[in-house]
Structures are given as structure tokens and as C-alpha cells.
Amino acid sequence: MEQIKIGIVCYPTFGGSGVVATELGKALAQEGHQVHFITYSQPSRLDFLNENLFYHEVEFRSYPLFEYPPYELALASKIVNVALNEGLDLLHVHYAIPHASAAYMAKQILKTHGITLPVVTTLHGTDITLVGKDASYEPVVTFSINQSDGVTAVSEDLKRETLDYFNITNEIEVIPNFIDLEKFKKQKKDHFKRAICPEGEVLIVHTSNFRKVKRIPDVIQVFYNIRKVIPAKLLMIGDGPERVPAEQQCRELGICQDVRFLGKLEAVEEVLSVADLFLMPSEKESFGLAALEAMACEVPVISTNTGGIPELNVQGVTGFMSTIGDTDEMTRNALHILDKNNLPVFKQNALKRAKEFDITCILPQYELYYRQVIEKTSVKMHG
Ligand code: GMT
């Protein structure tokens, strides 16, 4: 297959959009495409060497006049620089704010050099459902989505929400998130399980960036309810503004000895390998990549039924979904899953469902989409 030179713009942090962008770039490079990451620091999962992978750091200097250095301008300049020097065929930006508008500006500058750079924008979630809807960003988000040459969303629900809320004149293609089943698979970590759960307790896990939207108090409440019925331990992975209040909640409930906050972890799959249940009581979740990672490691999921989660978690099969805040129902369903007669079936179902999102199924969808966008853009240019 002919090589495409792709620029990928993303957040380098632990958030889902950065993870998806990085894993996608790595997989594209392994397929023989040339991938140039453009962002402000090394993406956390860009952890291996490949002759087709490149990283370009956006430098944005401060100046006494700036309260906030203008990152978007520095990013647009870096995109122009990389496109000119590396001969990019396409730019793929993940998370609309501010990446789609920086891409638009870069594209206009490149036009003055006689270069057409097709831009694909992938909508991930809060760039639409929370931040994007804010009046202070909405006109720019609408404009930059409409000016992209291709737009993808990570779930049907996110596409619907985008079309309902914004005045979108562009087509939106749904390409779901994916998982690398070579990396995310159940590993033998019995010693770890014994260390965490010495009395054979069940192990419950939550991973997130600990923001309000994740409803961390519900995670603790469901765990507290479960623990009243069966011996259980909870591992909280990740970090963010809701961590300190969650630690306080554990102290107030007197459950600190059974809850561990592990902070940001690189090898989440090692912990998931020994987990019995994953909790995701989010208020909003356009897809729920963290739940997919759990399922790939054979962990069933208790979640809300919000956003794109119903496109992933199958009710009564891979786990259960409840309305936001219904921690009593979540507890009842969790105890049903954790029953020793039910758990093995839920685990196998979770893995089977995760296989439908294997990167080998989703990567060709992106490659095809890139080719269509490149083709369409060059017809527009010449036609
Ligand atoms: O909003 C976040 O939690 C972070 C955000 C991101 O862009 O990093 O996550 C969103 O994108 C992920 C990858 O596509 C999805 O799996 C998450 O469901 C989504 N988060 C929300 O919609 C809250």
C-alpha cells in the first residue's frame, strides 16, 4: 500500500484523545506510513522507536505581555513548518479545541505557498459535549469543523450530539476507538493479586483523570456498598482535581485500608489483569476507552448509560449500565456480576466484545478515510 505522510496533532497527556492519537500513529507507522507527531511535549505512549515515527515539539515562548502564551499560533506555525519540510500529505488533528482552528490557519498559510494540506478533525468528547458548547468557543468550533476536509467522531452518539448542537454542514464519519489486544490482554500477575487481596477479596478498579465528569464520589459509594456485602478492595488509577476530595470521602467512610490511590500508571494493563470489575459511573462519556481497555483484559464493566457507552458495554452481557447517579442499582448489578457463578461468563463476554474493537479492524477504516479525503481534496483543487 502506498505510504501516506501524516501529521498528527494531539494532546500529549494521559487523556483518552491523546492515547487514541498516539496508538493510531504508532499503528500507522508499523503499516509503513510516515507519521509526524506535532504537540508540546512527548506523548506519554510514544514509547517506542520506529523509522517511520517523528516527533516535532511546539515551542511557545512566554513574554511579559502575555498572561497566557498563544499556543494556537505556535502550533499553527509548527504545522506549517512540518508540512513544508516533510511534505505532509494529510494532517489529522485530535480534539477540536484548539487543534482544528490551528489547522485551519496553517492550511491558509500553506495555500500562500501553493500547497494544499487536507485536514481531518476527530471529535473525541468534551471538545463537543462540554468545552465546545461553551459560548466562548462555539463559533470557532463550528467554523473549524465545517472547514475541515474530513471529520470523524468516536461514536454515533457523539456524531448525533455534534449535529444536534452545532450548525454543521460537513459529513461526519463514525470511526470508533480501538484497542491493541497484543498490549491489553490478561497477564499472569497472581503475585500482585495476592499482595493486594491477601484474603481473596474481589478487586475493583477505576481509571480516569479524576475530573467532575467522572463522578468519582459514585465510584467510592458503589465500592462502599459492595464492601458491606462482600470483602473487596478498590484501586483508583490516575490523578486530577477530584482525587483529594475522594481521599477525604474514603476517610469519612472509614474505608481507607481497602482503597489505594495509585496515581498515573504507565502499565494500566498489569493492574487490569488482576481486576474483577471496572467502575465507570461518568456523567458524560463519548466512548469510554478506559472501559474498553478493561474489557480487553477480561474485566466486566459497571457504567452509566450515557453518551457512547451503550455502543460498547452490552447490558447484561459484558456488564451493566444504569442511569447517572443510581449507585444502588449499580451496586446490585455489581454484586450479580461478582457472584462466582456469573463472573467467568461476564469476563469471557467482555473479552469477546473487546475483540470487535481490535486495532486491526479499525486501522483500515482510518486508512481508507484518509485516502478518500486526499482524493476529494485534490479533485477540488484541480477540478
Ligand atoms: O474528556 C475526557 O475525559 C478526555 C477526553 C480526551 O479527549 O482525552 O476523553 C474523551 O475521548 C476519549 C477518546 O476518544 C473517550 O474514550 C472518552 O469517552 C471521552 N471522554 C468524555 O467524553 C468525557
GROMACS .gro file of C-alpha atoms and ligand atoms in nm:
model
  406
    1MET     CA    1   0.000   0.000   0.000
    2GLU     CA    2   0.129   0.345  -0.091
    3GLN     CA    3   0.279   0.536   0.200
    4ILE     CA    4   0.096   0.843   0.332
    5LYS     CA    5   0.285   1.116   0.517
    6ILE     CA    6   0.059   1.208   0.805
    7GLY     CA    7   0.091   1.486   1.061
    8ILE     CA    8  -0.086   1.407   1.390
    9VAL     CA    9  -0.176   1.685   1.632
   10CYS     CA   10  -0.292   1.581   1.979
   11TYR     CA   11  -0.265   1.645   2.350
   12PRO     CA   12   0.036   1.458   2.483
   13THR     CA   13  -0.122   1.397   2.823
   14PHE     CA   14  -0.286   1.085   2.966
   15GLY     CA   15  -0.635   1.182   2.834
   16GLY     CA   16  -0.820   0.947   2.602
   17SER     CA   17  -0.781   1.157   2.288
   18GLY     CA   18  -0.403   1.167   2.326
   19VAL     CA   19  -0.391   0.791   2.383
   20VAL     CA   20  -0.604   0.721   2.074
   21ALA     CA   21  -0.394   0.960   1.860
   22THR     CA   22  -0.067   0.808   1.978
   23GLU     CA   23  -0.174   0.447   1.937
   24LEU     CA   24  -0.315   0.528   1.593
   25GLY     CA   25   0.010   0.696   1.488
   26LYS     CA   26   0.217   0.401   1.610
   27ALA     CA   27  -0.002   0.154   1.423
   28LEU     CA   28   0.009   0.364   1.104
   29ALA     CA   29   0.389   0.377   1.127
   30GLN     CA   30   0.402  -0.001   1.162
   31GLU     CA   31   0.190  -0.025   0.845
   32GLY     CA   32   0.463   0.170   0.664
   33HIS     CA   33   0.313   0.520   0.672
   34GLN     CA   34   0.529   0.812   0.784
   35VAL     CA   35   0.387   0.975   1.097
   36HIS     CA   36   0.484   1.315   1.237
   37PHE     CA   37   0.351   1.396   1.584
   38ILE     CA   38   0.315   1.769   1.646
   39THR     CA   39   0.247   1.869   2.006
   40TYR     CA   40   0.401   2.048   2.307
   41SER     CA   41   0.568   1.751   2.472
   42GLN     CA   42   0.644   1.386   2.400
   43PRO     CA   43   0.309   1.196   2.407
   44SER     CA   44   0.306   0.962   2.708
   45ARG     CA   45   0.254   0.649   2.500
   46LEU     CA   46   0.504   0.741   2.226
   47ASP     CA   47   0.744   0.499   2.383
   48PHE     CA   48   0.900   0.303   2.102
   49LEU     CA   49   1.134   0.354   1.811
   50ASN     CA   50   1.026   0.313   1.453
   51GLU     CA   51   1.194   0.454   1.144
   52ASN     CA   52   0.857   0.598   1.034
   53LEU     CA   53   0.782   0.788   1.356
   54PHE     CA   54   0.880   1.151   1.414
   55TYR     CA   55   0.808   1.399   1.690
   56HIS     CA   56   0.807   1.778   1.648
   57GLU     CA   57   0.779   1.987   1.960
   58VAL     CA   58   0.575   2.306   1.956
   59GLU     CA   59   0.775   2.572   2.136
   60PHE     CA   60   0.575   2.858   2.271
   61ARG     CA   61   0.764   3.127   2.448
   62SER     CA   62   0.628   3.347   2.717
   63TYR     CA   63   0.660   3.723   2.714
   64PRO     CA   64   0.580   3.971   2.992
   65LEU     CA   65   0.285   4.097   2.789
   66PHE     CA   66   0.117   3.755   2.774
   67GLU     CA   67  -0.080   3.625   3.065
   68TYR     CA   68  -0.128   3.311   2.853
   69PRO     CA   69   0.127   3.238   2.575
   70PRO     CA   70  -0.061   3.195   2.243
   71TYR     CA   71  -0.021   2.817   2.196
   72GLU     CA   72  -0.256   2.801   1.899
   73LEU     CA   73  -0.038   3.037   1.696
   74ALA     CA   74   0.278   2.848   1.782
   75LEU     CA   75   0.105   2.523   1.685
   76ALA     CA   76  -0.013   2.665   1.352
   77SER     CA   77   0.341   2.784   1.278
   78LYS     CA   78   0.484   2.442   1.363
   79ILE     CA   79   0.228   2.268   1.139
   80VAL     CA   80   0.332   2.499   0.851
   81ASN     CA   81   0.697   2.427   0.920
   82VAL     CA   82   0.650   2.047   0.929
   83ALA     CA   83   0.421   2.043   0.625
   84LEU     CA   84   0.674   2.241   0.419
   85ASN     CA   85   0.982   2.049   0.529
   86GLU     CA   86   0.839   1.698   0.543
   87GLY     CA   87   0.590   1.720   0.256
   88LEU     CA   88   0.286   1.605   0.456
   89ASP     CA   89   0.001   1.451   0.254
   90LEU     CA   90  -0.255   1.499   0.530
   91LEU     CA   91  -0.295   1.646   0.878
   92HIS     CA   92  -0.506   1.462   1.138
   93VAL     CA   93  -0.598   1.664   1.446
   94HIS     CA   94  -0.742   1.501   1.758
   95TYR     CA   95  -0.974   1.705   1.984
   96ALA     CA   96  -1.120   2.009   1.811
   97ILE     CA   97  -1.007   2.274   2.061
   98PRO     CA   98  -0.780   2.445   1.961
   99HIS     CA   99  -0.636   2.195   1.715
  100ALA     CA  100  -0.895   2.227   1.439
  101SER     CA  101  -0.871   2.606   1.425
  102ALA     CA  102  -0.489   2.596   1.437
  103ALA     CA  103  -0.504   2.350   1.145
  104TYR     CA  104  -0.734   2.586   0.955
  105MET     CA  105  -0.491   2.873   0.999
  106ALA     CA  106  -0.194   2.657   0.895
  107LYS     CA  107  -0.386   2.546   0.588
  108GLN     CA  108  -0.448   2.906   0.483
  109ILE     CA  109  -0.080   2.992   0.526
  110LEU     CA  110   0.024   2.687   0.323
  111LYS     CA  111  -0.206   2.799   0.042
  112THR     CA  112   0.011   3.107   0.003
  113HIS     CA  113   0.300   2.865  -0.064
  114GLY     CA  114   0.090   2.689  -0.330
  115ILE     CA  115   0.035   2.384  -0.104
  116THR     CA  116  -0.296   2.217  -0.023
  117LEU     CA  117  -0.294   2.029   0.306
  118PRO     CA  118  -0.609   1.819   0.367
  119VAL     CA  119  -0.718   1.832   0.732
  120VAL     CA  120  -0.908   1.558   0.919
  121THR     CA  121  -1.055   1.651   1.258
  122THR     CA  122  -1.150   1.379   1.506
  123LEU     CA  123  -1.405   1.479   1.770
  124HIS     CA  124  -1.341   1.297   2.097
  125GLY     CA  125  -1.591   1.407   2.355
  126THR     CA  126  -1.564   1.708   2.579
  127ASP     CA  127  -1.442   1.918   2.283
  128ILE     CA  128  -1.811   1.892   2.184
  129THR     CA  129  -2.013   1.798   2.490
  130LEU     CA  130  -1.862   2.034   2.747
  131VAL     CA  131  -1.600   2.280   2.629
  132GLY     CA  132  -1.714   2.317   2.268
  133LYS     CA  133  -2.068   2.412   2.365
  134ASP     CA  134  -1.942   2.697   2.578
  135ALA     CA  135  -2.035   3.025   2.412
  136SER     CA  136  -1.675   3.141   2.437
  137TYR     CA  137  -1.565   2.868   2.192
  138GLU     CA  138  -1.877   2.762   1.997
  139PRO     CA  139  -1.841   2.986   1.686
  140VAL     CA  140  -1.478   2.880   1.635
  141VAL     CA  141  -1.559   2.511   1.692
  142THR     CA  142  -1.847   2.523   1.441
  143PHE     CA  143  -1.638   2.705   1.184
  144SER     CA  144  -1.333   2.483   1.214
  145ILE     CA  145  -1.538   2.160   1.195
  146ASN     CA  146  -1.708   2.291   0.880
  147GLN     CA  147  -1.372   2.392   0.729
  148SER     CA  148  -1.210   2.051   0.787
  149ASP     CA  149  -1.176   1.830   0.480
  150GLY     CA  150  -1.285   1.529   0.684
  151VAL     CA  151  -1.448   1.493   1.024
  152THR     CA  152  -1.473   1.179   1.233
  153ALA     CA  153  -1.642   1.111   1.567
  154VAL     CA  154  -1.561   0.824   1.802
  155SER     CA  155  -1.924   0.715   1.844
  156GLU     CA  156  -2.267   0.750   1.682
  157ASP     CA  157  -2.380   0.932   1.993
  158LEU     CA  158  -2.107   1.194   1.964
  159LYS     CA  159  -2.193   1.245   1.597
  160ARG     CA  160  -2.561   1.293   1.692
  161GLU     CA  161  -2.476   1.536   1.966
  162THR     CA  162  -2.250   1.737   1.733
  163LEU     CA  163  -2.518   1.761   1.466
  164ASP     CA  164  -2.787   1.847   1.723
  165TYR     CA  165  -2.595   2.124   1.887
  166PHE     CA  166  -2.375   2.284   1.621
  167ASN     CA  167  -2.467   2.413   1.278
  168ILE     CA  168  -2.264   2.153   1.088
  169THR     CA  169  -2.264   2.145   0.710
  170ASN     CA  170  -1.995   1.876   0.682
  171GLU     CA  171  -2.042   1.499   0.679
  172ILE     CA  172  -1.926   1.322   0.997
  173GLU     CA  173  -1.785   0.972   0.968
  174VAL     CA  174  -1.803   0.750   1.277
  175ILE     CA  175  -1.482   0.556   1.340
  176PRO     CA  176  -1.492   0.402   1.688
  177ASN     CA  177  -1.199   0.389   1.923
  178PHE     CA  178  -0.988   0.076   1.924
  179ILE     CA  179  -0.759  -0.136   2.137
  180ASP     CA  180  -0.432  -0.313   2.076
  181LEU     CA  181  -0.510  -0.663   2.202
  182GLU     CA  182  -0.141  -0.753   2.189
  183LYS     CA  183  -0.079  -0.497   2.463
  184PHE     CA  184  -0.408  -0.505   2.651
  185LYS     CA  185  -0.455  -0.866   2.745
  186LYS     CA  186  -0.486  -1.054   3.069
  187GLN     CA  187  -0.137  -1.126   3.202
  188LYS     CA  188  -0.038  -1.365   3.476
  189LYS     CA  189   0.006  -1.139   3.778
  190ASP     CA  190  -0.112  -1.369   4.058
  191HIS     CA  191   0.156  -1.245   4.298
  192PHE     CA  192   0.023  -0.892   4.256
  193LYS     CA  193  -0.335  -1.006   4.319
  194ARG     CA  194  -0.223  -1.189   4.635
  195ALA     CA  195  -0.042  -0.879   4.759
  196ILE     CA  196  -0.343  -0.652   4.708
  197CYS     CA  197  -0.611  -0.902   4.807
  198PRO     CA  198  -0.441  -1.135   5.062
  199GLU     CA  199  -0.774  -1.272   5.188
  200GLY     CA  200  -0.908  -1.343   4.841
  201GLU     CA  201  -1.112  -1.021   4.828
  202VAL     CA  202  -1.262  -0.914   4.494
  203LEU     CA  203  -1.066  -0.641   4.320
  204ILE     CA  204  -1.244  -0.340   4.176
  205VAL     CA  205  -1.068  -0.084   3.958
  206HIS     CA  206  -1.138   0.267   3.836
  207THR     CA  207  -0.913   0.463   3.599
  208SER     CA  208  -0.968   0.821   3.488
  209ASN     CA  209  -0.836   1.175   3.500
  210PHE     CA  210  -1.039   1.242   3.817
  211ARG     CA  211  -1.247   1.525   3.682
  212LYS     CA  212  -1.603   1.608   3.794
  213VAL     CA  213  -1.748   1.449   3.480
  214LYS     CA  214  -1.620   1.108   3.602
  215ARG     CA  215  -1.837   1.123   3.919
  216ILE     CA  216  -1.565   0.990   4.148
  217PRO     CA  217  -1.792   1.008   4.458
  218ASP     CA  218  -2.016   0.747   4.289
  219VAL     CA  219  -1.716   0.516   4.241
  220ILE     CA  220  -1.642   0.533   4.614
  221GLN     CA  221  -2.010   0.495   4.708
  222VAL     CA  222  -2.061   0.184   4.493
  223PHE     CA  223  -1.744   0.033   4.632
  224TYR     CA  224  -1.856   0.114   4.989
  225ASN     CA  225  -2.191  -0.059   4.923
  226ILE     CA  226  -2.026  -0.367   4.771
  227ARG     CA  227  -1.779  -0.393   5.057
  228LYS     CA  228  -2.064  -0.400   5.307
  229VAL     CA  229  -2.174  -0.729   5.145
  230ILE     CA  230  -1.851  -0.899   5.032
  231PRO     CA  231  -1.481  -0.847   5.110
  232ALA     CA  232  -1.343  -0.613   4.843
  233LYS     CA  233  -1.054  -0.384   4.755
  234LEU     CA  234  -1.055  -0.079   4.528
  235LEU     CA  235  -0.768   0.053   4.316
  236MET     CA  236  -0.800   0.409   4.189
  237ILE     CA  237  -0.569   0.480   3.895
  238GLY     CA  238  -0.500   0.827   3.757
  239ASP     CA  239  -0.497   1.173   3.902
  240GLY     CA  240  -0.681   1.501   3.883
  241PRO     CA  241  -0.880   1.759   4.076
  242GLU     CA  242  -1.125   1.510   4.232
  243ARG     CA  243  -0.861   1.292   4.392
  244VAL     CA  244  -0.819   1.486   4.717
  245PRO     CA  245  -1.197   1.503   4.783
  246ALA     CA  246  -1.215   1.128   4.707
  247GLU     CA  247  -0.944   1.054   4.964
  248GLN     CA  248  -1.142   1.259   5.215
  249GLN     CA  249  -1.460   1.066   5.129
  250CYS     CA  250  -1.276   0.739   5.198
  251ARG     CA  251  -1.159   0.872   5.536
  252GLU     CA  252  -1.513   0.977   5.626
  253LEU     CA  253  -1.649   0.635   5.528
  254GLY     CA  254  -1.369   0.460   5.720
  255ILE     CA  255  -1.257   0.253   5.420
  256CYS     CA  256  -0.903   0.384   5.362
  257GLN     CA  257  -0.748   0.044   5.440
  258ASP     CA  258  -0.929  -0.105   5.141
  259VAL     CA  259  -0.877   0.172   4.886
  260ARG     CA  260  -0.547   0.256   4.718
  261PHE     CA  261  -0.485   0.559   4.503
  262LEU     CA  262  -0.207   0.463   4.263
  263GLY     CA  263  -0.175   0.789   4.065
  264LYS     CA  264  -0.086   0.791   3.696
  265LEU     CA  265   0.034   0.449   3.588
  266GLU     CA  266   0.202   0.358   3.259
  267ALA     CA  267   0.116  -0.012   3.268
  268VAL     CA  268  -0.256   0.000   3.343
  269GLU     CA  269  -0.298  -0.339   3.176
  270GLU     CA  270  -0.098  -0.505   3.455
  271VAL     CA  271  -0.348  -0.388   3.715
  272LEU     CA  272  -0.646  -0.465   3.494
  273SER     CA  273  -0.510  -0.818   3.454
  274VAL     CA  274  -0.600  -0.896   3.815
  275ALA     CA  275  -0.923  -0.694   3.839
  276ASP     CA  276  -1.270  -0.845   3.875
  277LEU     CA  277  -1.479  -0.539   3.797
  278PHE     CA  278  -1.437  -0.195   3.640
  279LEU     CA  279  -1.644   0.107   3.751
  280MET     CA  280  -1.729   0.393   3.515
  281PRO     CA  281  -2.018   0.598   3.658
  282SER     CA  282  -1.944   0.901   3.433
  283GLU     CA  283  -2.181   1.185   3.370
  284LYS     CA  284  -2.065   1.206   3.009
  285GLU     CA  285  -1.856   0.965   2.807
  286SER     CA  286  -1.844   0.987   2.430
  287PHE     CA  287  -1.694   0.638   2.402
  288GLY     CA  288  -1.528   0.513   2.723
  289LEU     CA  289  -1.185   0.399   2.611
  290ALA     CA  290  -1.091   0.310   2.970
  291ALA     CA  291  -1.381   0.062   2.979
  292LEU     CA  292  -1.263  -0.095   2.653
  293GLU     CA  293  -0.913  -0.135   2.799
  294ALA     CA  294  -1.067  -0.313   3.098
  295MET     CA  295  -1.279  -0.539   2.879
  296ALA     CA  296  -0.975  -0.637   2.673
  297CYS     CA  297  -0.821  -0.762   3.000
  298GLU     CA  298  -1.138  -0.964   3.070
  299VAL     CA  299  -1.288  -0.722   3.319
  300PRO     CA  300  -1.666  -0.664   3.313
  301VAL     CA  301  -1.794  -0.307   3.342
  302ILE     CA  302  -2.049  -0.129   3.561
  303SER     CA  303  -2.119   0.203   3.393
  304THR     CA  304  -2.379   0.466   3.329
  305ASN     CA  305  -2.579   0.454   3.007
  306THR     CA  306  -2.465   0.796   2.894
  307GLY     CA  307  -2.320   0.909   2.559
  308GLY     CA  308  -2.146   0.640   2.357
  309ILE     CA  309  -2.116   0.384   2.638
  310PRO     CA  310  -2.415   0.176   2.514
  311GLU     CA  311  -2.224   0.128   2.186
  312LEU     CA  312  -1.957  -0.055   2.387
  313ASN     CA  313  -2.094  -0.206   2.709
  314VAL     CA  314  -2.365  -0.464   2.635
  315GLN     CA  315  -2.636  -0.467   2.901
  316GLY     CA  316  -2.637  -0.793   3.099
  317VAL     CA  317  -2.363  -0.940   2.878
  318THR     CA  318  -2.034  -0.751   2.925
  319GLY     CA  319  -2.160  -0.567   3.233
  320PHE     CA  320  -2.450  -0.340   3.321
  321MET     CA  321  -2.548   0.022   3.266
  322SER     CA  322  -2.757   0.242   3.494
  323THR     CA  323  -2.881   0.598   3.483
  324ILE     CA  324  -2.639   0.859   3.609
  325GLY     CA  325  -2.616   0.861   3.988
  326ASP     CA  326  -2.813   0.538   4.051
  327THR     CA  327  -2.548   0.390   4.278
  328ASP     CA  328  -2.797   0.148   4.439
  329GLU     CA  329  -2.871  -0.022   4.107
  330MET     CA  330  -2.500  -0.017   4.019
  331THR     CA  331  -2.429  -0.195   4.348
  332ARG     CA  332  -2.694  -0.463   4.289
  333ASN     CA  333  -2.561  -0.527   3.938
  334ALA     CA  334  -2.202  -0.533   4.058
  335LEU     CA  335  -2.287  -0.797   4.318
  336HIS     CA  336  -2.462  -1.002   4.049
  337ILE     CA  337  -2.151  -0.993   3.829
  338LEU     CA  338  -1.919  -1.071   4.121
  339ASP     CA  339  -2.116  -1.384   4.213
  340LYS     CA  340  -1.868  -1.667   4.149
  341ASN     CA  341  -2.116  -1.844   3.922
  342ASN     CA  342  -2.154  -1.538   3.698
  343LEU     CA  343  -1.811  -1.378   3.693
  344PRO     CA  344  -1.635  -1.617   3.448
  345VAL     CA  345  -1.911  -1.570   3.188
  346PHE     CA  346  -1.903  -1.190   3.216
  347LYS     CA  347  -1.524  -1.196   3.184
  348GLN     CA  348  -1.534  -1.401   2.865
  349ASN     CA  349  -1.811  -1.183   2.720
  350ALA     CA  350  -1.609  -0.870   2.794
  351LEU     CA  351  -1.310  -1.006   2.604
  352LYS     CA  352  -1.523  -1.121   2.312
  353ARG     CA  353  -1.677  -0.775   2.280
  354ALA     CA  354  -1.337  -0.603   2.306
  355LYS     CA  355  -1.214  -0.810   2.011
  356GLU     CA  356  -1.465  -0.628   1.789
  357PHE     CA  357  -1.264  -0.309   1.855
  358ASP     CA  358  -0.923  -0.459   1.784
  359ILE     CA  359  -0.694  -0.212   1.614
  360THR     CA  360  -0.658  -0.447   1.318
  361CYS     CA  361  -1.030  -0.393   1.246
  362ILE     CA  362  -1.030  -0.014   1.293
  363LEU     CA  363  -0.696   0.089   1.136
  364PRO     CA  364  -0.808   0.009   0.777
  365GLN     CA  365  -1.110   0.237   0.832
  366TYR     CA  366  -0.877   0.530   0.901
  367GLU     CA  367  -0.651   0.446   0.606
  368LEU     CA  368  -0.947   0.429   0.370
  369TYR     CA  369  -1.087   0.754   0.507
  370TYR     CA  370  -0.751   0.932   0.465
  371ARG     CA  371  -0.733   0.820   0.102
  372GLN     CA  372  -1.087   0.939   0.035
  373VAL     CA  373  -1.013   1.279   0.190
  374ILE     CA  374  -0.686   1.319  -0.005
  375GLU     CA  375  -0.862   1.221  -0.326
  376LYS     CA  376  -1.157   1.453  -0.264
  377THR     CA  377  -0.927   1.745  -0.179
  378SER     CA  378  -0.713   1.700  -0.490
  379VAL     CA  379  -1.023   1.678  -0.713
  380LYS     CA  380  -1.149   2.004  -0.556
  381MET     CA  381  -0.810   2.161  -0.624
  382HIS     CA  382  -0.780   2.055  -0.987
  383GLY     CA  383  -1.145   2.034  -1.078
  384GMT     O1  384  -1.284   1.427   2.830
  384GMT     C1  385  -1.205   1.341   2.866
  384GMT     O2  386  -1.219   1.261   2.957
  384GMT     C2  387  -1.080   1.333   2.792
  384GMT     C3  388  -1.117   1.307   2.654
  384GMT     C4  389  -0.997   1.329   2.576
  384GMT     O3  390  -1.012   1.389   2.473
  384GMT     O4  391  -0.889   1.298   2.617
  384GMT     O5  392  -1.180   1.179   2.651
  384GMT     C5  393  -1.279   1.164   2.555
  384GMT     O6  394  -1.217   1.096   2.449
  384GMT     C6  395  -1.187   0.959   2.473
  384GMT     C7  396  -1.112   0.905   2.350
  384GMT     O7  397  -1.188   0.919   2.234
  384GMT     C8  398  -1.316   0.883   2.501
  384GMT     O8  399  -1.289   0.746   2.521
  384GMT     C9  400  -1.380   0.943   2.626
  384GMT     O9  401  -1.506   0.880   2.644
  384GMT    C10  402  -1.402   1.092   2.608
  384GMT     N1  403  -1.443   1.150   2.735
  384GMT    C11  404  -1.562   1.205   2.753
  384GMT    O10  405  -1.646   1.211   2.666
  384GMT    C12  406  -1.588   1.259   2.889
   0.00000   0.00000   0.00000
